Coordinates of C-alpha atoms and ligand atoms in Angstrom, one line a residue:
M1 CA 8.4 26.5 9.3
I2 CA 5.5 26.4 7.0
A3 CA 7.8 26.1 3.9
L4 CA 9.7 23.1 5.5
A5 CA 6.5 21.6 6.1
E6 CA 5.1 21.8 2.9
K7 CA 8.3 20.1 1.8
V8 CA 7.8 17.4 4.2
I9 CA 4.2 16.8 2.7
R10 CA 5.5 16.8 -0.7
C11 CA 8.2 14.4 0.0
C12 CA 5.8 12.1 1.8
R13 CA 3.5 12.2 -1.1
H14 CA 6.2 11.5 -3.6
L15 CA 7.6 8.6 -1.5
S16 CA 4.0 7.1 -1.5
T17 CA 4.5 6.6 -5.5
M18 CA 7.5 4.2 -4.6
T19 CA 5.1 0.9 -4.3
E20 CA 4.9 -2.8 -5.3
A21 CA 1.4 -2.1 -6.5
P22 CA 1.2 0.4 -9.3
G23 CA -1.8 2.7 -8.6
R24 CA -1.8 2.2 -4.8
T25 CA 0.6 2.5 -2.1
T26 CA 2.1 -0.9 -0.9
R27 CA 5.5 -0.9 0.4
T28 CA 6.3 -4.0 2.4
F29 CA 9.4 -5.5 4.2
L30 CA 12.4 -5.2 2.2
S31 CA 10.5 -5.0 -1.2
P32 CA 12.4 -3.5 -4.1
P33 CA 10.4 0.1 -3.9
M34 CA 12.2 0.2 -0.2
R35 CA 15.3 0.8 -2.3
D36 CA 14.3 3.6 -3.8
V37 CA 12.5 5.3 -0.6
H38 CA 16.2 4.8 0.9
A39 CA 18.1 6.4 -2.0
E40 CA 15.8 9.5 -2.0
L41 CA 16.1 9.9 1.9
I42 CA 19.9 9.3 1.9
Q43 CA 20.4 12.0 -0.9
W44 CA 18.6 14.5 1.4
M45 CA 20.6 13.4 4.3
H46 CA 23.8 13.8 2.7
E47 CA 22.9 17.2 1.4
L48 CA 22.5 18.0 5.1
G49 CA 25.8 16.3 5.9
M50 CA 24.4 13.6 7.6
S51 CA 26.3 10.2 7.7
T52 CA 23.8 7.0 6.7
R53 CA 23.8 3.3 6.6
I54 CA 21.1 0.8 6.1
D55 CA 21.6 -1.9 8.8
A56 CA 21.2 -5.7 8.7
A57 CA 17.2 -5.3 9.3
G58 CA 16.9 -3.1 6.4
N59 CA 16.7 0.1 8.9
L60 CA 17.5 3.4 7.5
R61 CA 20.1 5.0 9.8
G62 CA 21.1 8.7 9.6
L63 CA 23.4 10.6 12.2
W64 CA 23.7 14.4 12.5
G65 CA 26.3 15.3 14.9
D66 CA 29.3 13.7 16.6
D67 CA 29.1 9.6 16.6
H68 CA 30.0 9.8 20.4
A69 CA 27.7 12.7 21.6
A70 CA 24.5 11.8 23.4
R71 CA 21.8 11.8 20.9
V72 CA 18.1 11.8 20.3
I73 CA 16.7 9.1 18.1
I74 CA 13.6 10.6 15.8
G75 CA 12.1 7.4 14.0
S76 CA 9.1 5.7 12.5
H77 CA 8.5 3.2 9.8
L78 CA 9.1 3.1 6.1
D79 CA 6.8 0.2 5.4
T80 CA 2.8 0.4 4.8
V81 CA -0.2 -1.6 4.7
P82 CA -1.7 -2.6 1.5
N83 CA -3.0 0.3 -0.5
A84 CA -1.9 2.8 2.1
G85 CA -2.1 6.6 2.4
A86 CA 1.1 8.7 2.2
F87 CA 1.7 9.5 5.9
D88 CA 1.4 6.5 8.2
G89 CA 5.2 5.7 9.3
I90 CA 7.0 7.8 6.6
L91 CA 5.8 11.3 8.3
G92 CA 7.9 10.5 11.3
V93 CA 11.0 9.9 9.3
V94 CA 10.9 12.8 6.9
L95 CA 9.9 15.2 9.8
G96 CA 13.0 14.0 11.4
I97 CA 15.2 14.8 8.5
A98 CA 13.2 18.1 8.2
L99 CA 14.2 18.7 12.0
V100 CA 17.9 18.2 11.0
E101 CA 17.5 21.0 8.5
T102 CA 16.9 23.2 11.4
K103 CA 20.6 22.4 12.6
P104 CA 20.1 21.3 16.1
E105 CA 22.5 21.8 18.6
M106 CA 22.5 18.3 19.8
A107 CA 23.1 14.9 18.0
V108 CA 20.4 13.4 16.2
E109 CA 19.7 10.1 14.5
V110 CA 16.7 9.7 12.1
V111 CA 15.7 5.9 11.9
G112 CA 13.6 4.5 9.3
F113 CA 12.4 1.2 10.5
S114 CA 12.1 -1.4 7.8
E115 CA 9.0 -3.1 9.0
E116 CA 6.1 -2.0 11.5
E117 CA 3.0 -3.3 10.0
G118 CA 3.4 -7.3 9.9
V119 CA 2.0 -7.5 6.6
R120 CA 5.1 -9.7 5.1
F121 CA 5.2 -12.3 7.8
G122 CA 2.2 -11.7 9.8
F123 CA 4.1 -10.5 12.7
P124 CA 4.9 -6.7 12.9
F125 CA 7.8 -4.5 14.5
V126 CA 10.7 -6.3 12.7
G127 CA 12.8 -3.4 12.3
S128 CA 12.5 -2.0 15.8
R129 CA 12.8 -5.6 17.2
A130 CA 16.1 -5.7 15.4
F131 CA 16.8 -2.0 16.9
T132 CA 16.3 -3.3 20.4
G133 CA 17.9 -6.7 19.9
T134 CA 14.5 -8.3 20.5
L135 CA 13.9 -10.2 17.4
G136 CA 14.1 -13.4 19.4
Q137 CA 13.4 -16.5 17.4
D138 CA 11.6 -14.7 14.5
V139 CA 15.3 -13.9 13.1
D140 CA 14.9 -17.6 11.5
T141 CA 11.8 -16.5 9.7
V142 CA 13.1 -12.9 8.3
A143 CA 16.8 -14.2 7.7
P144 CA 16.4 -15.4 4.0
A145 CA 14.4 -12.3 3.0
I146 CA 17.3 -10.3 4.6
R147 CA 19.8 -12.3 2.3
A148 CA 17.6 -12.0 -0.4
Y149 CA 18.0 -7.9 -0.1
G150 CA 21.6 -8.4 -0.2
L151 CA 22.2 -7.8 3.7
D152 CA 23.6 -10.0 6.1
P153 CA 21.6 -11.3 9.3
D154 CA 24.9 -12.1 11.1
E155 CA 25.2 -8.2 11.2
L156 CA 21.9 -7.8 13.1
P157 CA 24.0 -7.2 16.4
A158 CA 25.2 -4.0 14.7
A159 CA 21.6 -2.7 14.2
R160 CA 21.1 -2.2 17.9
F161 CA 20.9 1.2 18.9
S162 CA 23.7 3.2 20.0
P163 CA 24.7 3.3 23.6
C164 CA 24.8 7.0 23.1
S165 CA 21.1 7.3 22.5
A166 CA 19.5 9.3 25.3
A167 CA 15.9 9.3 24.2
Y168 CA 13.6 8.3 21.2
L169 CA 10.9 10.5 19.9
E170 CA 8.5 9.7 17.3
F171 CA 6.1 11.9 15.3
H172 CA 3.0 9.9 13.6
I173 CA -0.3 10.8 12.6
E174 CA -3.0 10.1 15.0
Q175 CA -4.7 7.8 12.6
G176 CA -8.1 8.8 14.3
P177 CA -10.8 11.1 14.9
I178 CA -9.8 12.9 18.4
L179 CA -7.7 15.9 17.5
E180 CA -9.8 16.7 14.7
H181 CA -12.8 16.7 17.1
L182 CA -11.3 18.8 19.5
N183 CA -9.9 21.1 16.7
L184 CA -6.3 20.8 18.0
P185 CA -3.4 20.3 15.9
L186 CA -1.1 18.1 18.1
G187 CA -1.5 15.3 20.9
I188 CA 1.0 14.0 23.0
V189 CA 1.0 9.9 23.6
D190 CA 0.6 8.9 27.4
R191 CA 0.3 5.3 26.5
I192 CA 0.2 3.0 23.5
V193 CA -2.7 0.3 24.1
G194 CA -1.7 -3.4 23.9
Q195 CA -2.4 -5.4 21.0
S196 CA -3.0 -9.4 20.4
R197 CA -3.0 -10.9 16.8
Y198 CA -4.0 -14.3 16.0
Q199 CA -4.3 -16.5 12.9
L200 CA -7.4 -19.0 12.7
S201 CA -7.9 -21.9 10.9
F202 CA -11.5 -23.2 10.3
T203 CA -11.4 -26.7 8.7
G204 CA -14.5 -28.5 7.5
N205 CA -15.3 -30.4 4.3
A206 CA -15.4 -28.9 0.6
N207 CA -18.5 -30.5 -1.0
H208 CA -20.9 -30.0 -3.8
A209 CA -23.2 -26.9 -3.1
G210 CA -26.2 -28.4 -5.1
T211 CA -26.1 -32.1 -3.9
T212 CA -25.0 -31.6 -0.2
P213 CA -28.1 -31.1 2.3
M214 CA -27.7 -28.6 4.6
H215 CA -27.8 -30.4 7.8
L216 CA -24.9 -32.7 6.2
R217 CA -22.3 -30.0 5.8
N218 CA -19.3 -29.0 7.6
D219 CA -19.3 -25.3 6.3
A220 CA -16.1 -23.6 7.3
L221 CA -17.1 -20.3 6.1
A222 CA -20.7 -20.6 7.8
A223 CA -18.6 -21.3 11.1
A224 CA -16.2 -18.3 10.4
A225 CA -19.1 -16.2 9.7
E226 CA -20.9 -16.6 13.0
W227 CA -17.8 -16.2 14.8
I228 CA -17.2 -13.0 13.1
T229 CA -20.4 -11.5 14.2
E230 CA -19.3 -12.5 17.8
V231 CA -16.0 -10.4 17.2
E232 CA -18.0 -7.5 16.3
R233 CA -20.1 -7.9 19.5
S234 CA -17.4 -8.3 21.9
P235 CA -16.9 -4.6 23.0
A236 CA -20.3 -5.1 24.3
E237 CA -18.7 -7.6 26.9
F238 CA -15.4 -5.8 27.3
A239 CA -15.7 -2.1 27.3
G240 CA -13.2 -0.1 25.5
L241 CA -12.1 -3.2 23.5
V242 CA -11.6 -2.9 19.7
A243 CA -11.7 -6.3 18.0
T244 CA -11.2 -6.7 14.0
V245 CA -11.1 -9.6 11.7
G246 CA -9.3 -8.1 8.7
L247 CA -7.9 -10.9 6.5
L248 CA -10.1 -14.0 5.4
N249 CA -9.0 -16.7 3.0
V250 CA -11.5 -19.3 1.9
T251 CA -10.7 -22.5 0.0
P252 CA -11.6 -23.6 -2.5
N253 CA -13.3 -20.3 -3.0
A254 CA -15.7 -21.2 -5.7
V255 CA -19.5 -20.6 -6.3
N256 CA -20.8 -24.0 -6.3
I257 CA -18.3 -25.5 -3.5
V258 CA -19.4 -25.7 0.3
P259 CA -16.1 -23.8 1.8
G260 CA -13.9 -26.4 3.3
E261 CA -11.1 -24.3 4.7
V262 CA -11.2 -20.8 6.1
H263 CA -7.9 -18.9 7.4
A264 CA -8.9 -15.7 9.4
S265 CA -6.9 -12.9 11.4
L266 CA -8.1 -11.4 14.5
D267 CA -6.6 -8.1 15.8
V268 CA -7.8 -7.2 19.8
R269 CA -6.6 -4.1 21.6
H270 CA -7.2 -2.8 24.8
A271 CA -5.6 -0.3 27.4
L272 CA -5.4 -2.9 29.9
D273 CA -3.7 -6.0 29.3
P274 CA -5.8 -8.4 31.6
V275 CA -9.2 -7.2 29.7
R276 CA -7.4 -7.7 26.4
H277 CA -6.2 -11.4 27.3
S278 CA -9.8 -12.3 28.8
A279 CA -11.3 -10.9 25.4
C280 CA -9.0 -13.0 23.3
K281 CA -9.7 -16.1 25.7
S282 CA -13.6 -15.8 25.2
L283 CA -13.2 -15.1 21.3
L284 CA -11.0 -18.1 20.8
G285 CA -13.8 -19.8 22.8
K286 CA -16.6 -18.7 20.7
A287 CA -14.7 -19.8 17.5
N288 CA -14.5 -23.3 18.9
D289 CA -18.2 -23.2 19.8
A290 CA -19.1 -22.0 16.2
G291 CA -17.1 -24.6 14.6
Q292 CA -18.3 -27.5 17.0
K293 CA -22.1 -26.8 15.8
R294 CA -20.9 -27.4 12.4
G295 CA -18.2 -30.6 12.7
V296 CA -15.6 -27.8 11.6
V297 CA -12.2 -28.1 13.7
V298 CA -10.9 -24.5 14.4
T299 CA -7.1 -24.1 15.5
H300 CA -5.3 -20.8 16.4
E301 CA -1.9 -19.5 16.0
I302 CA -0.8 -16.3 18.2
R303 CA 1.3 -13.9 16.0
L304 CA 1.4 -11.2 18.5
D305 CA 1.0 -10.5 22.5
Q306 CA 2.1 -6.8 22.7
P307 CA 1.6 -5.3 26.3
A308 CA 0.3 -1.8 26.6
V309 CA 3.4 0.4 27.0
P310 CA 3.6 3.9 29.0
M311 CA 5.5 6.6 27.3
D312 CA 8.4 8.3 29.4
A313 CA 6.9 10.8 31.9
N314 CA 10.0 13.2 31.8
L315 CA 10.0 13.4 27.9
R316 CA 6.3 13.9 28.0
D317 CA 6.6 16.7 30.3
H318 CA 9.3 17.8 28.0
L319 CA 7.3 17.7 24.7
A320 CA 4.4 19.6 26.5
K321 CA 7.1 22.3 27.8
A322 CA 8.3 22.6 24.3
A323 CA 4.7 23.0 22.9
E324 CA 3.9 25.9 25.5
I325 CA 6.9 27.5 24.5
A326 CA 6.2 27.1 21.0
G327 CA 2.5 28.4 21.7
Y328 CA 0.6 25.4 20.4
P329 CA -2.3 23.5 22.7
I330 CA -1.4 19.9 23.8
H331 CA -4.1 17.1 24.3
H332 CA -3.0 14.0 26.1
M333 CA -4.0 10.8 25.0
D334 CA -4.0 7.0 24.3
S335 CA -2.8 5.6 21.1
G336 CA -5.4 2.8 19.7
A337 CA -2.6 2.1 16.9
G338 CA 0.5 0.3 17.7
H339 CA 3.7 2.1 16.9
D340 CA 7.7 1.2 17.0
A341 CA 7.8 3.6 20.1
M342 CA 6.2 0.5 22.0
I343 CA 9.0 -1.5 21.3
V344 CA 11.8 1.0 22.1
A345 CA 10.2 2.3 25.2
P346 CA 11.1 -0.5 27.4
H347 CA 14.9 0.2 26.3
L348 CA 15.2 3.8 26.0
P349 CA 13.2 6.8 27.3
S350 CA 10.3 7.2 24.4
A351 CA 7.7 9.6 23.6
M352 CA 5.5 10.1 20.6
L353 CA 3.8 13.3 19.3
F354 CA 0.5 12.8 17.4
L355 CA -0.4 15.1 14.3
R356 CA -4.3 15.8 13.5
S357 CA -5.6 13.2 10.9
P358 CA -8.2 15.1 8.8
G359 CA -11.2 13.0 8.6
G360 CA -9.9 10.7 11.1
I361 CA -8.7 8.3 8.0
S362 CA -5.8 6.1 7.9
H363 CA -4.7 2.8 6.5
H364 CA -6.4 4.3 3.6
P365 CA -5.6 6.2 0.3
D366 CA -7.5 9.3 1.6
E367 CA -5.0 9.4 4.6
N368 CA -4.0 13.2 5.2
V369 CA -1.9 15.7 7.2
L370 CA -2.1 19.5 7.3
A371 CA 0.9 21.6 6.4
E372 CA 0.3 23.8 9.3
D373 CA 0.1 20.9 11.7
V374 CA 3.4 19.7 10.4
A375 CA 4.9 23.4 11.0
A376 CA 3.6 23.0 14.4
A377 CA 5.2 19.6 15.0
L378 CA 8.6 20.9 13.5
T379 CA 8.4 24.0 15.8
V380 CA 7.6 21.8 18.9
G381 CA 10.3 19.5 17.7
A382 CA 12.9 22.3 17.2
H383 CA 12.2 23.6 20.8
F384 CA 12.2 19.8 22.3
L385 CA 15.7 19.4 20.8
G386 CA 17.0 23.0 21.8
S387 CA 16.0 22.4 25.4
Y388 CA 16.7 18.9 25.6
A389 CA 20.3 19.8 24.7
H390 CA 20.6 21.8 27.7
A391 CA 18.5 19.5 30.1
G392 CA 21.9 17.4 30.1
Ligands
HGY401 O1 -1.9 -1.7 13.6 C1 -1.3 -0.7 13.9 O2 -1.7 -0.3 15.0 C2 -0.2 0.0 13.1 O3 -0.8 0.9 12.3 N1 0.8 -0.9 12.6
MN402 MN1 0.0 1.5 10.3
MN403 MN1 2.4 3.9 11.6

């Protein structure tokens, strides 16, 4: 399996060069380099005798086996964050195609979701929500981009997963330090933590930096800055919480002008939904307080309220048995990162297998994966498919 694992890594690194931003890996929803990624993977799929299509959401779909046979879906996402690494998402798709090379007995559909990160529109999971028929009103926002790419939004119902689908399996890098700390190659995900995303606006008054006395200012950035330190402090009040302000736009954004307007993102995650919701309420209140002190008006828009999602217990057991037969120790863990599996799981029994992230680094060009861990995942995956075929 190590040769196949090395082929998987070579492929992921090659695909990471297909980017909107030369010199760094950035590939957002239905961007031009997505066509190159599709072409590369479709060629490999065709060499394996798979049938392929691009659905109306831009998801790459490849089927091994009979169209009417019970199938396992192996999927992840093909889009990336800005200045990404080479493995987040795409490893799960490439590894799925590599598993087809082992000629599994049962039908396998490999799905490359078109959008999971939420970079283009601020809300994530567009591909997997089309796959599960849960795009809702967001279809109005994404429809023009779908048309511009040459696809037809009216065809979105045909993007839904086949009724022959029996289970969903996602291979993904852990994106954190736990497996490396435990010196283990693989982890089985028990639950994906819940996630809230907001867009906040701080509206003050731009003015001359030299002539406006400090007590007469409505400085939007000073308000946002005070709030951001509160965000950083919030886990002290809500144990187990992670909260991040990752995006900040300042207007007019000039050295000698008091900032009049700030747009900031908020990403809040916790394993327990009530704690996450309380933390969000507290942090939005603190944003208002920081604004009020300065005559700055604070508003917010919610972009995502994604509940925590448990993975399917039977599939987790199946994965654990496959790992045992393959001779690999397994660690059960939660996922702090969001994944397409959390969108699919309410509709189809779903499971995730994590691969160790060397250095615990992700959403960064230094993101990496070890060939021996990819070989381990392929071996466990092959055993999983083999035994699942007979599980009936
Ligand atoms: O943000 C996340 O958790 C994932 O990487 N999309
Ligand atoms: Mn990601
Ligand atoms: Mn991912």
